[in-house]
CSV table of C-alpha atoms in Angstrom, one decimal:
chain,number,residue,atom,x,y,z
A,1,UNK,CA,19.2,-2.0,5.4
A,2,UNK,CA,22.8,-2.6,3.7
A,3,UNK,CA,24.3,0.9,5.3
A,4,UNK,CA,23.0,-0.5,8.7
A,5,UNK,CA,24.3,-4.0,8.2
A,6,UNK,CA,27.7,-2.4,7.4
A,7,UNK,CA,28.3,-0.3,9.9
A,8,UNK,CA,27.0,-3.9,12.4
A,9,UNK,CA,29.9,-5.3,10.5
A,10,UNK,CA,32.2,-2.4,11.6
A,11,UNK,CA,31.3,-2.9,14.8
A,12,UNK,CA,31.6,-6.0,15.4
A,13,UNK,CA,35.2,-5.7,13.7
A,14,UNK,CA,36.1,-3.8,17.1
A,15,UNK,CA,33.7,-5.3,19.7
A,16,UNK,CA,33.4,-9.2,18.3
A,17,UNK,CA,35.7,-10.4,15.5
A,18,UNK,CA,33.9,-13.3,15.7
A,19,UNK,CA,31.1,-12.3,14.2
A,20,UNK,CA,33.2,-10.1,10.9
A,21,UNK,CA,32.2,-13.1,8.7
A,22,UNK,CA,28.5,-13.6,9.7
A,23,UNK,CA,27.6,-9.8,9.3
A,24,UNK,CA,29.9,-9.1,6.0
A,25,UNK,CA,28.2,-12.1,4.4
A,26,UNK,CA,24.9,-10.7,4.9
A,27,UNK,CA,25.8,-7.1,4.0
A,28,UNK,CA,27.1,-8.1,0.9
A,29,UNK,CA,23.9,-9.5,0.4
A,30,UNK,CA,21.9,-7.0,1.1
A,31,UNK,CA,23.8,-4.7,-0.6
A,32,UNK,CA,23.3,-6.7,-3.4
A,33,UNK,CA,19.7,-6.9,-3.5
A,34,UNK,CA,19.4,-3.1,-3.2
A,35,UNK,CA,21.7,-2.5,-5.3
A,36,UNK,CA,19.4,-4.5,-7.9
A,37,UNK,CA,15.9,-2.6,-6.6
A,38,UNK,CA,18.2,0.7,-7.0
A,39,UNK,CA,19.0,0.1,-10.4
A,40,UNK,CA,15.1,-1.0,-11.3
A,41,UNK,CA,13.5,2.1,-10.1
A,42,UNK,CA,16.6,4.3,-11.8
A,43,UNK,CA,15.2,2.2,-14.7
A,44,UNK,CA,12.0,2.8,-14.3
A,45,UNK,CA,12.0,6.2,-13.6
A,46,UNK,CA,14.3,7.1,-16.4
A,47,UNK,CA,10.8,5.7,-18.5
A,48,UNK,CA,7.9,7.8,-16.9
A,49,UNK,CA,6.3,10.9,-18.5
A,50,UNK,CA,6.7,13.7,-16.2
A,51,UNK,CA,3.5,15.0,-14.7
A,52,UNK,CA,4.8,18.5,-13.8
A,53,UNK,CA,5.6,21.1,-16.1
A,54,UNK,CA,6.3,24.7,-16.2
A,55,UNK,CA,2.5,25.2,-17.1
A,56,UNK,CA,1.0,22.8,-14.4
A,57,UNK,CA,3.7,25.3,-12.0
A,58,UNK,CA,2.0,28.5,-13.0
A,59,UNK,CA,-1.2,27.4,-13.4
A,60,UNK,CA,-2.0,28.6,-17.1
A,61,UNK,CA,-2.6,26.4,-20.1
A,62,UNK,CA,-0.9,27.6,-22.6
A,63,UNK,CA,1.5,25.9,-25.0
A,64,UNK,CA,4.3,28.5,-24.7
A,65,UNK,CA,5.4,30.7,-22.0
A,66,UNK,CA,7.5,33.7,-21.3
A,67,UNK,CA,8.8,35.5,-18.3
A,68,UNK,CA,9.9,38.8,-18.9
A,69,UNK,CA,10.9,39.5,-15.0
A,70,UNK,CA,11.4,37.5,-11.4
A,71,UNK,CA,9.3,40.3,-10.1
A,72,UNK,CA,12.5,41.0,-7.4
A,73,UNK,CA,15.1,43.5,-7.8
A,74,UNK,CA,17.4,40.6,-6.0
A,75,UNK,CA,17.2,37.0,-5.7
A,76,UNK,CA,14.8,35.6,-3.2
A,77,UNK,CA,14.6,32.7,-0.7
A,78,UNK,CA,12.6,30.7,-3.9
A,79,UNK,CA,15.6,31.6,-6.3
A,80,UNK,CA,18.3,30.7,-3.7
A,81,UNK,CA,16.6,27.4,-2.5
A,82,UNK,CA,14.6,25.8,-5.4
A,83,UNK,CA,17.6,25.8,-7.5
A,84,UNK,CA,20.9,23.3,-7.6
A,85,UNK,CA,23.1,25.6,-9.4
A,86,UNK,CA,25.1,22.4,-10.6
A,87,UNK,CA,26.3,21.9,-13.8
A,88,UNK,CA,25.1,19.2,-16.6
A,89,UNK,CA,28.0,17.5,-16.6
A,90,UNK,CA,27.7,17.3,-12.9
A,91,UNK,CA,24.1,16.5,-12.9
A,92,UNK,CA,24.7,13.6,-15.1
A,93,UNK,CA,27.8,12.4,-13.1
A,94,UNK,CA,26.4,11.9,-9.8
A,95,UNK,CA,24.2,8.9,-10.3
A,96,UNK,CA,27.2,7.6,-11.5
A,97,UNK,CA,29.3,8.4,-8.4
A,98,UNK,CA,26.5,7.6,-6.0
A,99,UNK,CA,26.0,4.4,-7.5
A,100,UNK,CA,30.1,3.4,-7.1
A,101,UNK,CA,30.4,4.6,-3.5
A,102,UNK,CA,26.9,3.0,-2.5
A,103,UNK,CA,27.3,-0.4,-4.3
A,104,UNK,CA,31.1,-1.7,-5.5
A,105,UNK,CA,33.4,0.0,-3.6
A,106,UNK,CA,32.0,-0.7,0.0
A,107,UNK,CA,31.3,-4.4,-1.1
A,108,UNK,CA,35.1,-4.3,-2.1
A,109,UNK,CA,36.3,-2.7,0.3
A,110,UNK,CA,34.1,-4.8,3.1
A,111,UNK,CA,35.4,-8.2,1.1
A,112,UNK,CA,39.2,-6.8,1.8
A,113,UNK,CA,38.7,-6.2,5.3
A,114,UNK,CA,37.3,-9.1,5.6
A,115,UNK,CA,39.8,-11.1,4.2
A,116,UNK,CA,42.7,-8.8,6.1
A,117,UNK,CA,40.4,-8.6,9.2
A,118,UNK,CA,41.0,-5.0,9.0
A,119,UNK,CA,38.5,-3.3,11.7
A,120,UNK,CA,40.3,-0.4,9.7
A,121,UNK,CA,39.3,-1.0,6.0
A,122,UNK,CA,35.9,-2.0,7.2
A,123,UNK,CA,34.9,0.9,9.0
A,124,UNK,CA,36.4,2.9,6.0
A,125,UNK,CA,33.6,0.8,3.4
A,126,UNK,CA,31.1,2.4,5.9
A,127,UNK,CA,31.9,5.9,5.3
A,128,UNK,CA,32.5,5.7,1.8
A,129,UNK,CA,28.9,4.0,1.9
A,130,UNK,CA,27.8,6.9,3.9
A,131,UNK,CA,29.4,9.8,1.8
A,132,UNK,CA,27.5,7.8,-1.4
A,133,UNK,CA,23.9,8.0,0.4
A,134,UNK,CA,24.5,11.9,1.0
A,135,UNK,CA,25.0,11.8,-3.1
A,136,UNK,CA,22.2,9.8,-3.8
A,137,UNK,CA,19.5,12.0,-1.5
A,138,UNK,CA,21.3,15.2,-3.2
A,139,UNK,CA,20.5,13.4,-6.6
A,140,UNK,CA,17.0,12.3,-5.7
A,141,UNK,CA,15.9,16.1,-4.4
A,142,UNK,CA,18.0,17.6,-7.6
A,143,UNK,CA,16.2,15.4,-10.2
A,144,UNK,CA,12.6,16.3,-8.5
A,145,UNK,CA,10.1,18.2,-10.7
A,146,UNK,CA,8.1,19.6,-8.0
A,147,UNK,CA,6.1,22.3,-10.0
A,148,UNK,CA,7.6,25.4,-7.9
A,149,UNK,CA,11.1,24.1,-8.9
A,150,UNK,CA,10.4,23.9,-12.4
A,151,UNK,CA,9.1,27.8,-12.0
A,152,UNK,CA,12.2,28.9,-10.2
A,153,UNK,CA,14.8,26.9,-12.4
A,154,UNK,CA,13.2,28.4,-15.4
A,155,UNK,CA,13.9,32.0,-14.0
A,156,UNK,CA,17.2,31.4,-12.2
């Protein structure tokens, strides 16, 4: 909704200046308000007991277990795909990156080109916007416990 009210805005910065203040008021808006839902499910997810486990993965009910081998003399297609490869640090980061190009800086950056009446800066908020969505769906697939990822990040 806010990504697609921002890129109306940069739009209409080209095709009807008129209109820069009508649409940047109501992005800023909606960006607002899903910013706000964004944060409450990051909330509330941060809270809920994880269903999947390495056990509920493999099928087997037992309290500890080991894998000796990944039962491949190379990697495989499961090893390659089910697997980020990104570090802590950068695993922790990016809902902090994601957040800042999704939220403040294109409301910032849509408020100074709206102000300057920059077609420029606002098409700019848009891609910075854009390029914060890409890092929020790699941060939502990452964070996933699907039960096969669990089995293949354990052996990785």
């Amino acid at each position: 909704l806010a990504s697609g009210f921002l890129l109306a805005t940069a739009y209409a910065a080209y095709r009807a200046p008129a209109l820069i203040y009508f649409y940047g008021v109501w992005t800023i808006i909606a960006t607002l308000a899903v910013m706000v839902t964004r944060v409450a499910s990051l909330i509330r997810n941060r809270r809920l007991k994880r269903k999947s486990s390495l056990q509920t993965a493999i099928g087997v009910r037992h309290a500890r277990i080991v894998q000796k081998s990944q039962g491949f003399m190379g990697g495989s297609f499961n090893t390659r795909e089910f697997f980020h490869g990104a570090t802590a640090w950068m695993f922790r980061s990016i809902k902090w990156i994601f957040l800042a190009l999704v939220f403040p800086a294109p409301v910032a950056m849509l408020f100074a080109g709206m102000i300057e009446r920059s077609p420029a800066l606002i098409t700019a908020a848009f891609v910075v916007q854009y390029l914060g969505l890409l890092a929020e769906r790699w941060f939502f697939f990452a964070q996933a416990n699907h039960p096969q990822n669990l089995y293949y990040q354990t052996i990785s």
